[in-house]
mmCIF file with all atom_site columns, C-alpha atoms and ligand atoms in Angstrom:
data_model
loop_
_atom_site.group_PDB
_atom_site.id
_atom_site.type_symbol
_atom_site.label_atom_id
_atom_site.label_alt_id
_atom_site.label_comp_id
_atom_site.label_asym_id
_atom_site.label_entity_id
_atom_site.label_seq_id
_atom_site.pdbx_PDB_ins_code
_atom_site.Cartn_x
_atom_site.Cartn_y
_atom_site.Cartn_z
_atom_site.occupancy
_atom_site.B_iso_or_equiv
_atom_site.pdbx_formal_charge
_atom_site.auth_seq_id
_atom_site.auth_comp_id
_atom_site.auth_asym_id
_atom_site.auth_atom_id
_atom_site.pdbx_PDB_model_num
ATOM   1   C  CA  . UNK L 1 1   ? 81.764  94.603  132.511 1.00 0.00 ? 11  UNK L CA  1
ATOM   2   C  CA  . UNK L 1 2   ? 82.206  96.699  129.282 1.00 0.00 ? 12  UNK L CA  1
ATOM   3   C  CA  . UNK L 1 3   ? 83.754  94.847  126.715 1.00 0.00 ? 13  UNK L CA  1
ATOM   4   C  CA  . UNK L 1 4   ? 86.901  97.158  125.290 1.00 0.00 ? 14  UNK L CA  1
ATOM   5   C  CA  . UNK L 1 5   ? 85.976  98.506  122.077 1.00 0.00 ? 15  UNK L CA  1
ATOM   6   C  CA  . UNK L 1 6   ? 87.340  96.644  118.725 1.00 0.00 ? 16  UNK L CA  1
ATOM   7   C  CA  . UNK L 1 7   ? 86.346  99.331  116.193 1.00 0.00 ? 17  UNK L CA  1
ATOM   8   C  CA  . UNK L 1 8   ? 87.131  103.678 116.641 1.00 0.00 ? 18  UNK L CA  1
ATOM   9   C  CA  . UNK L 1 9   ? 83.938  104.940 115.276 1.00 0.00 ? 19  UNK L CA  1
ATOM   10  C  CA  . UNK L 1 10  ? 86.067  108.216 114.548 1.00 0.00 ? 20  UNK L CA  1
ATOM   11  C  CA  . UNK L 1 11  ? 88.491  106.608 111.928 1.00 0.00 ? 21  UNK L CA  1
ATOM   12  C  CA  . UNK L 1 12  ? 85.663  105.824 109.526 1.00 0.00 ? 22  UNK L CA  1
ATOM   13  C  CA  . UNK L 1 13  ? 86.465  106.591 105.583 1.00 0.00 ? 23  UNK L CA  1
ATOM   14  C  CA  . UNK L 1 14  ? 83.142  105.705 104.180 1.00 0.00 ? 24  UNK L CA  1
ATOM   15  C  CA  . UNK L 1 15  ? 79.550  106.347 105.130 1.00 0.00 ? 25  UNK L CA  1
ATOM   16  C  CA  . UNK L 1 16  ? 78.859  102.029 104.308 1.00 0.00 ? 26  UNK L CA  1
ATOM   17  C  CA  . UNK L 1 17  ? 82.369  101.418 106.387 1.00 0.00 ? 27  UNK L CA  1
ATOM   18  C  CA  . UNK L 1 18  ? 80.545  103.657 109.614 1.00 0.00 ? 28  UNK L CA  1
ATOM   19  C  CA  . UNK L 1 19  ? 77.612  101.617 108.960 1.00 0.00 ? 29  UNK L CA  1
ATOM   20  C  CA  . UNK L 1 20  ? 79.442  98.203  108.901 1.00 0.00 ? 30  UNK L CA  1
ATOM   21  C  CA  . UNK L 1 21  ? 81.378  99.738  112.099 1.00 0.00 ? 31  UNK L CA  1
ATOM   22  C  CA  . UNK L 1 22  ? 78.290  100.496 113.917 1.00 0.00 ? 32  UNK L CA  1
ATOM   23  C  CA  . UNK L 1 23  ? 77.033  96.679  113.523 1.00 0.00 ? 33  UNK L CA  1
ATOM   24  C  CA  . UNK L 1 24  ? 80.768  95.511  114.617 1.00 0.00 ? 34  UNK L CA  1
ATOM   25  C  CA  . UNK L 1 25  ? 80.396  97.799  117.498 1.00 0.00 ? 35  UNK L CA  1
ATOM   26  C  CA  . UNK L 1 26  ? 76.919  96.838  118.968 1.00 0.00 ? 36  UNK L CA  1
ATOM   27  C  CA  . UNK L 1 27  ? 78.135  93.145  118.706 1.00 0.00 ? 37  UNK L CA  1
ATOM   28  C  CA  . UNK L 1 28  ? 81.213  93.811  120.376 1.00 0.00 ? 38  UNK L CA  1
ATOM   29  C  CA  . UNK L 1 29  ? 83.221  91.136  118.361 1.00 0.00 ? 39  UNK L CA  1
ATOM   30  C  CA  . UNK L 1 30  ? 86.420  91.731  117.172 1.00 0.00 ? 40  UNK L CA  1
ATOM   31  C  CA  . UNK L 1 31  ? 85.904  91.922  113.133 1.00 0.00 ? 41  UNK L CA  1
ATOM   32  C  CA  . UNK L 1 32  ? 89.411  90.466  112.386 1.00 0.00 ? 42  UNK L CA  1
ATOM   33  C  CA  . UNK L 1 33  ? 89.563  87.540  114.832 1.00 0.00 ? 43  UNK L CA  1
ATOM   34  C  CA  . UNK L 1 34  ? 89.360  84.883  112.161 1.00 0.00 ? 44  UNK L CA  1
ATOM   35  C  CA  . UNK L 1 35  ? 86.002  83.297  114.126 1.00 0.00 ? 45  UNK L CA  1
ATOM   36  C  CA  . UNK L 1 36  ? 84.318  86.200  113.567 1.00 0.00 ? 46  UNK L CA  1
ATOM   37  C  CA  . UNK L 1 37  ? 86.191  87.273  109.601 1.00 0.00 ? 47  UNK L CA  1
ATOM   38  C  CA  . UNK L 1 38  ? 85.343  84.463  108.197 1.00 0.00 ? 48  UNK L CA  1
ATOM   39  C  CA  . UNK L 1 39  ? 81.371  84.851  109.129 1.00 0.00 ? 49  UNK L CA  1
ATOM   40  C  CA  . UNK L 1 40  ? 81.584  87.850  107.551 1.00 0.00 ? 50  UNK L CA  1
ATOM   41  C  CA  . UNK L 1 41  ? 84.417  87.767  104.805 1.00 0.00 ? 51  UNK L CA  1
ATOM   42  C  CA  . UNK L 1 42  ? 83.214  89.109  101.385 1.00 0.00 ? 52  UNK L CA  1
ATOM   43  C  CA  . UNK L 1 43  ? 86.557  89.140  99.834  1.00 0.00 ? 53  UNK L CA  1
ATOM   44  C  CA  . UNK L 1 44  ? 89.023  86.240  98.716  1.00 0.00 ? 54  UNK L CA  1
ATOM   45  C  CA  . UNK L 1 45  ? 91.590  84.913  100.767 1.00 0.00 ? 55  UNK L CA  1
ATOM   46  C  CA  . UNK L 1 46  ? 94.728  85.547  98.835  1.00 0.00 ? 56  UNK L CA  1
ATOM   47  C  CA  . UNK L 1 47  ? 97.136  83.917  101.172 1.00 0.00 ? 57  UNK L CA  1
ATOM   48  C  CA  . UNK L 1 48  ? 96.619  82.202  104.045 1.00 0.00 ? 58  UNK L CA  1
ATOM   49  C  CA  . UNK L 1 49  ? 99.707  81.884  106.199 1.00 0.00 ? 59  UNK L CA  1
ATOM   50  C  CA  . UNK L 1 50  ? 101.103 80.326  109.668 1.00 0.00 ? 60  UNK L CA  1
ATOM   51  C  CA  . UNK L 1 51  ? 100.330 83.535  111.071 1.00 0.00 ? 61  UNK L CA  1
ATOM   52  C  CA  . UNK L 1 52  ? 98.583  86.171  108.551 1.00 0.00 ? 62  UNK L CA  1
ATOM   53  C  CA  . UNK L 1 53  ? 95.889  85.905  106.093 1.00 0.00 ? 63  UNK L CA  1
ATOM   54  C  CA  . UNK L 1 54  ? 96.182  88.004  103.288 1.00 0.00 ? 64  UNK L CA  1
ATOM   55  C  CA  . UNK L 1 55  ? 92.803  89.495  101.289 1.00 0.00 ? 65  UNK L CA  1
ATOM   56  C  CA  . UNK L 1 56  ? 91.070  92.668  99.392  1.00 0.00 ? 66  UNK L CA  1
ATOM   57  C  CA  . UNK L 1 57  ? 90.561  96.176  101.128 1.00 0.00 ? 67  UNK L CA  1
ATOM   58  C  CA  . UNK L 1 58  ? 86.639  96.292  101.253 1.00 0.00 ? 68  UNK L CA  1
ATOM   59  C  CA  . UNK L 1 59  ? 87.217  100.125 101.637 1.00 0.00 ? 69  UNK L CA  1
ATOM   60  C  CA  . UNK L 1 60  ? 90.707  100.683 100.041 1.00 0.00 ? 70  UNK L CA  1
ATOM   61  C  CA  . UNK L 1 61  ? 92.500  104.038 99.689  1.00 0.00 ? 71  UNK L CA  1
ATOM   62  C  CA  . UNK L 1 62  ? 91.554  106.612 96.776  1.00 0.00 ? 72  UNK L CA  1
ATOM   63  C  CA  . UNK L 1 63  ? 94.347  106.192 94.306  1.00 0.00 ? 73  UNK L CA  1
ATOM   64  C  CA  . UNK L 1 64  ? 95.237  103.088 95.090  1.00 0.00 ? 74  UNK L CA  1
ATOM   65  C  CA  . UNK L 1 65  ? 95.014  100.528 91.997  1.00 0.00 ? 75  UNK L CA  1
ATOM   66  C  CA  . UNK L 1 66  ? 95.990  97.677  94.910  1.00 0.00 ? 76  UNK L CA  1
ATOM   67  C  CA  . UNK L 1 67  ? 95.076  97.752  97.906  1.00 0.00 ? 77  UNK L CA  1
ATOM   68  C  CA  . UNK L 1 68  ? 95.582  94.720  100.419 1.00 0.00 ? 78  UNK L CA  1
ATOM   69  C  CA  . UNK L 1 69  ? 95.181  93.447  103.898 1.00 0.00 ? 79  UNK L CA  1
ATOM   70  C  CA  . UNK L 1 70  ? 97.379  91.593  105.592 1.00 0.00 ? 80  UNK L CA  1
ATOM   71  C  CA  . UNK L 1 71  ? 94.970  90.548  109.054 1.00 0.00 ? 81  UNK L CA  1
ATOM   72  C  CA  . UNK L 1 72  ? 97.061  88.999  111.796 1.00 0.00 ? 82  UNK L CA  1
ATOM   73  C  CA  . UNK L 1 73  ? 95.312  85.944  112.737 1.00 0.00 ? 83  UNK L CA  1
ATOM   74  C  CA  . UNK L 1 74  ? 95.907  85.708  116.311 1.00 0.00 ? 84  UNK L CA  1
ATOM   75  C  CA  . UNK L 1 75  ? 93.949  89.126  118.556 1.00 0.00 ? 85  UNK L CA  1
ATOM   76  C  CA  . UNK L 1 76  ? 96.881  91.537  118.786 1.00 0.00 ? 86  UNK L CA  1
ATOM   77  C  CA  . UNK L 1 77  ? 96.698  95.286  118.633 1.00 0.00 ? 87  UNK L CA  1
ATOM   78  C  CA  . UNK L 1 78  ? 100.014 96.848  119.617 1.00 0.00 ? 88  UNK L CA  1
ATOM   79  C  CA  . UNK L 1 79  ? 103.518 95.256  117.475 1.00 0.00 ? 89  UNK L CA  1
ATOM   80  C  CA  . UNK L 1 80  ? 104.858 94.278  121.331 1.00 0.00 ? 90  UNK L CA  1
ATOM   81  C  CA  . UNK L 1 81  ? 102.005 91.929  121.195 1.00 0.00 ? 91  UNK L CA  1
ATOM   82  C  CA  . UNK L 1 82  ? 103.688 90.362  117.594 1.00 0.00 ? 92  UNK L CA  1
ATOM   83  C  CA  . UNK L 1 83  ? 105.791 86.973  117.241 1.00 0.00 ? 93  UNK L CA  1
ATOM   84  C  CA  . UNK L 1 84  ? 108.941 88.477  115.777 1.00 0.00 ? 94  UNK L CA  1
ATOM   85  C  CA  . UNK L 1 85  ? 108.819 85.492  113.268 1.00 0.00 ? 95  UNK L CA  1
ATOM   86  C  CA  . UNK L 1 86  ? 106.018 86.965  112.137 1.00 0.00 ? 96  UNK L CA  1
ATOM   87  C  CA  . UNK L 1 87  ? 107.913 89.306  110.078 1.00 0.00 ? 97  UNK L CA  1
ATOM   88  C  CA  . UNK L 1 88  ? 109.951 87.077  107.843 1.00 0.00 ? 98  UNK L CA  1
ATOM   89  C  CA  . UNK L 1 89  ? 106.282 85.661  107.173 1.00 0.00 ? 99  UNK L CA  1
ATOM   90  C  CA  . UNK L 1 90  ? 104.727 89.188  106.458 1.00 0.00 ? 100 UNK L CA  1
ATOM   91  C  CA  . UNK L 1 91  ? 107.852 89.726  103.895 1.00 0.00 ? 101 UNK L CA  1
ATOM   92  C  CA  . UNK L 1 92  ? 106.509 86.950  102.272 1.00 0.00 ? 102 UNK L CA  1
ATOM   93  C  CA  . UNK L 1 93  ? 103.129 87.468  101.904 1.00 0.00 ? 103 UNK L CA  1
ATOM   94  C  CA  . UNK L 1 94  ? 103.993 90.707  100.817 1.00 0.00 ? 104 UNK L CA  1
ATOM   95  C  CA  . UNK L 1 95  ? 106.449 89.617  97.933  1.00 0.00 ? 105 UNK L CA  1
ATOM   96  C  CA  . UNK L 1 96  ? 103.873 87.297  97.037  1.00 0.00 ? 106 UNK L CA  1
ATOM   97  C  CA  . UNK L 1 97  ? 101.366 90.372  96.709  1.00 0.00 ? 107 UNK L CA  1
ATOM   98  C  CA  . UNK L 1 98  ? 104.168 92.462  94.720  1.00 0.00 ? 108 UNK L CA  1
ATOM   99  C  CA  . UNK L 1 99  ? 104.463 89.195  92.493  1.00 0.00 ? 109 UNK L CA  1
ATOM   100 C  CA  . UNK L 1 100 ? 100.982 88.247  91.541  1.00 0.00 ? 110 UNK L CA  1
ATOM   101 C  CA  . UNK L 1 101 ? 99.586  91.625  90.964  1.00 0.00 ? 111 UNK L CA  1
ATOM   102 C  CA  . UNK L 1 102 ? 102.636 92.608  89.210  1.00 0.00 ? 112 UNK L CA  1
ATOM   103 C  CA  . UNK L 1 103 ? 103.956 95.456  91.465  1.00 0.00 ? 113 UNK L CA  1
ATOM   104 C  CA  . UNK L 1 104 ? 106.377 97.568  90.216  1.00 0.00 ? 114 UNK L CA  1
ATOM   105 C  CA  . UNK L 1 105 ? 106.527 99.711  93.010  1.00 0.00 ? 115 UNK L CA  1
ATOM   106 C  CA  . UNK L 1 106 ? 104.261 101.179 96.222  1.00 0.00 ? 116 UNK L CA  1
ATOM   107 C  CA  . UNK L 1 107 ? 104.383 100.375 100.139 1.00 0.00 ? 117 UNK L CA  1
ATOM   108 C  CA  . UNK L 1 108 ? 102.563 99.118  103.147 1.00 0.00 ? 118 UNK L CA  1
ATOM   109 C  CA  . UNK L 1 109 ? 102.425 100.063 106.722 1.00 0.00 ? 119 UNK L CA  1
ATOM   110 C  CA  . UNK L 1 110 ? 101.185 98.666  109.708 1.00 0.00 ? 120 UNK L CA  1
ATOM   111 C  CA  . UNK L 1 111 ? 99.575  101.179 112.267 1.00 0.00 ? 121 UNK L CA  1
ATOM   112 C  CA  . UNK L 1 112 ? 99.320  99.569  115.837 1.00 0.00 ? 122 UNK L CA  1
ATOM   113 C  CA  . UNK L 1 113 ? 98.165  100.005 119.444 1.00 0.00 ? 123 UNK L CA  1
ATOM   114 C  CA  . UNK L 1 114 ? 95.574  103.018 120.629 1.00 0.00 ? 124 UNK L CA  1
ATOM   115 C  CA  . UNK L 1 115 ? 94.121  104.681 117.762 1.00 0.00 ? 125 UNK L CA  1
ATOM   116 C  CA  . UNK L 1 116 ? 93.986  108.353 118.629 1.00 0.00 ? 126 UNK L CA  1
ATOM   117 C  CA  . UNK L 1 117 ? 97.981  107.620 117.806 1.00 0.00 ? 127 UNK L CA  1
ATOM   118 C  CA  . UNK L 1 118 ? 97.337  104.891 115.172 1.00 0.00 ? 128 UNK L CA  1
ATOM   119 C  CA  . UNK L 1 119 ? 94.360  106.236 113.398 1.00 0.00 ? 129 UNK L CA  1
ATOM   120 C  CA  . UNK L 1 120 ? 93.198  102.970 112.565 1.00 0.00 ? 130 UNK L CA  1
ATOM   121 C  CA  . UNK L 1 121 ? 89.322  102.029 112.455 1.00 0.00 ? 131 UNK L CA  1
ATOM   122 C  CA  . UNK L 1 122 ? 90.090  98.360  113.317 1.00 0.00 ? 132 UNK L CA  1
ATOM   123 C  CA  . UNK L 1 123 ? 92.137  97.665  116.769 1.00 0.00 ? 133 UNK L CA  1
ATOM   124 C  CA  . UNK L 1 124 ? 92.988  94.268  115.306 1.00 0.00 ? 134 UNK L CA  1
ATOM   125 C  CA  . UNK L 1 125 ? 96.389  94.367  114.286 1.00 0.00 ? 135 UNK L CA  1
ATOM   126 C  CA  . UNK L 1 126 ? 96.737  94.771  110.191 1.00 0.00 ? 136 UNK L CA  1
ATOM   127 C  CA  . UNK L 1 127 ? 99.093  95.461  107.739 1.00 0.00 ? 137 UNK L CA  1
ATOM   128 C  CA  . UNK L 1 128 ? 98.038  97.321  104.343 1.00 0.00 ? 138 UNK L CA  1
ATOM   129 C  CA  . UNK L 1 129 ? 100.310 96.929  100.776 1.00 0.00 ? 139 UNK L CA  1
ATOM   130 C  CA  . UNK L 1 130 ? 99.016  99.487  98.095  1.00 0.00 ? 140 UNK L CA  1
ATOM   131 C  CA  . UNK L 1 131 ? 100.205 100.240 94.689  1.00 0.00 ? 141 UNK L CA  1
ATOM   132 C  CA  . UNK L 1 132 ? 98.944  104.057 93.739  1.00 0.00 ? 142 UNK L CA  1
ATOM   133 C  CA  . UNK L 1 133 ? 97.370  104.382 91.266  1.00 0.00 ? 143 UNK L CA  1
ATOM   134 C  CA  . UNK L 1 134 ? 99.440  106.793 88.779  1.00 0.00 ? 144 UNK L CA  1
ATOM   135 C  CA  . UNK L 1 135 ? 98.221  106.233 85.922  1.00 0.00 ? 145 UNK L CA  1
ATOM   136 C  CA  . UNK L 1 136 ? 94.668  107.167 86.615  1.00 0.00 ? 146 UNK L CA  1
ATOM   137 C  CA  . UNK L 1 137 ? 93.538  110.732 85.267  1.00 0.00 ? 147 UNK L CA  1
ATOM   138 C  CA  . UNK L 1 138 ? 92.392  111.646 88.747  1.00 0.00 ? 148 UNK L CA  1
ATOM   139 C  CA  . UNK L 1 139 ? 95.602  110.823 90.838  1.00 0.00 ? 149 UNK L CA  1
ATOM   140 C  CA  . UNK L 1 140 ? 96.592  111.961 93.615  1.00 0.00 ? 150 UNK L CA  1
ATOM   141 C  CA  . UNK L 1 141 ? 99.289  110.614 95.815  1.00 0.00 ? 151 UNK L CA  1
ATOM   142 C  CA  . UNK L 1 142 ? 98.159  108.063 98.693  1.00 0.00 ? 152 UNK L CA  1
ATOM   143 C  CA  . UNK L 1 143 ? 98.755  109.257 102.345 1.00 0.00 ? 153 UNK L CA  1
ATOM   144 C  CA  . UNK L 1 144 ? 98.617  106.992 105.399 1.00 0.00 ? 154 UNK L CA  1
ATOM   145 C  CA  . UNK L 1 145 ? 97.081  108.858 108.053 1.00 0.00 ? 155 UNK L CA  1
ATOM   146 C  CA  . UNK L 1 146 ? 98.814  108.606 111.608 1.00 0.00 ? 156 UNK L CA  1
ATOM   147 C  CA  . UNK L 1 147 ? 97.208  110.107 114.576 1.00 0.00 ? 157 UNK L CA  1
ATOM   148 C  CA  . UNK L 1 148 ? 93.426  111.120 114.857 1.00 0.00 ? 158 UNK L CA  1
ATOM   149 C  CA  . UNK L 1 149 ? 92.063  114.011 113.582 1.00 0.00 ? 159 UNK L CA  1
ATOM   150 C  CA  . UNK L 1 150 ? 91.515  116.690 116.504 1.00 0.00 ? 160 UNK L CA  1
ATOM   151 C  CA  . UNK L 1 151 ? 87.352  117.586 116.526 1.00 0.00 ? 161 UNK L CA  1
HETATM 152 ZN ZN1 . LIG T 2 .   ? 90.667  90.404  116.980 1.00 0.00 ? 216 LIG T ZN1 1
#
């Protein structure tokens, strides 16, 4: 049987992120499942919570000056699949963020379930915090994508 696939080879950013996506996808195993982040992990945990582990982007946003990932650590992919009380904890970990890098203002998002709606490269559920960047010379404001780009 084919395993379901746990990256979308369409929603890549970078040409290293469709490499690293390739890899991912000829193993088959989910990136973000915590057996198979941590083998892998390059960046530092920031917080590591009942039910989300919070760390760096490896391929964050263009304007962003922080840019974080919130990785649920049980396999979900669509929010019906989420513990409720795993919001009050995401709120958390997400004040936290605001509080250690000094955040005086941004947003995050959390794109779920089939990504031709989502746009997300990972199926793994995620949430992402960013701070723009504003004060950089080359700003531009951040967008979140939703839905895929039509070919
Ligand atoms: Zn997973």
């Amino acid at each position: 049987m084919k395993k379901k696939p746990v990256v979308d080879l369409d929603n890549y950013r970078f040409d290293d992120q469709l490499k690293a996506m390739q890899e991912i996808a000829e193993t088959g195993d989910c990136p973000f499942c915590m057996e198979n982040f941590a083998a892998h992990q390059e960046e530092e945990t920031l917080f590591d919570g009942k039910f989300w582990l919070l760390t760096y982007n490896r391929w964050p946003y263009k304007h962003t000056k922080v840019h974080l990932l919130a990785i649920y650590k049980e396999h979900a992919e669509h929010l019906s699949e989420v513990n409720p009380e795993a919001g009050t904890e995401l709120i958390e970990v997400f004040q936290w963020a605001a509080a250690h890098f000094d955040v005086p203002g941004g947003g995050f998002v959390m794109r779920f379930g089939d990504t031709n709606y989502s746009a997300g490269s990972v199926h793994h559920l995620h949430a992402q915090f960013i701070q723009p960047d504003i004060e950089s010379d080359t700003y531009e404001p951040v967008r979140v994508k939703l839905g895929k780009s039509k070919k």
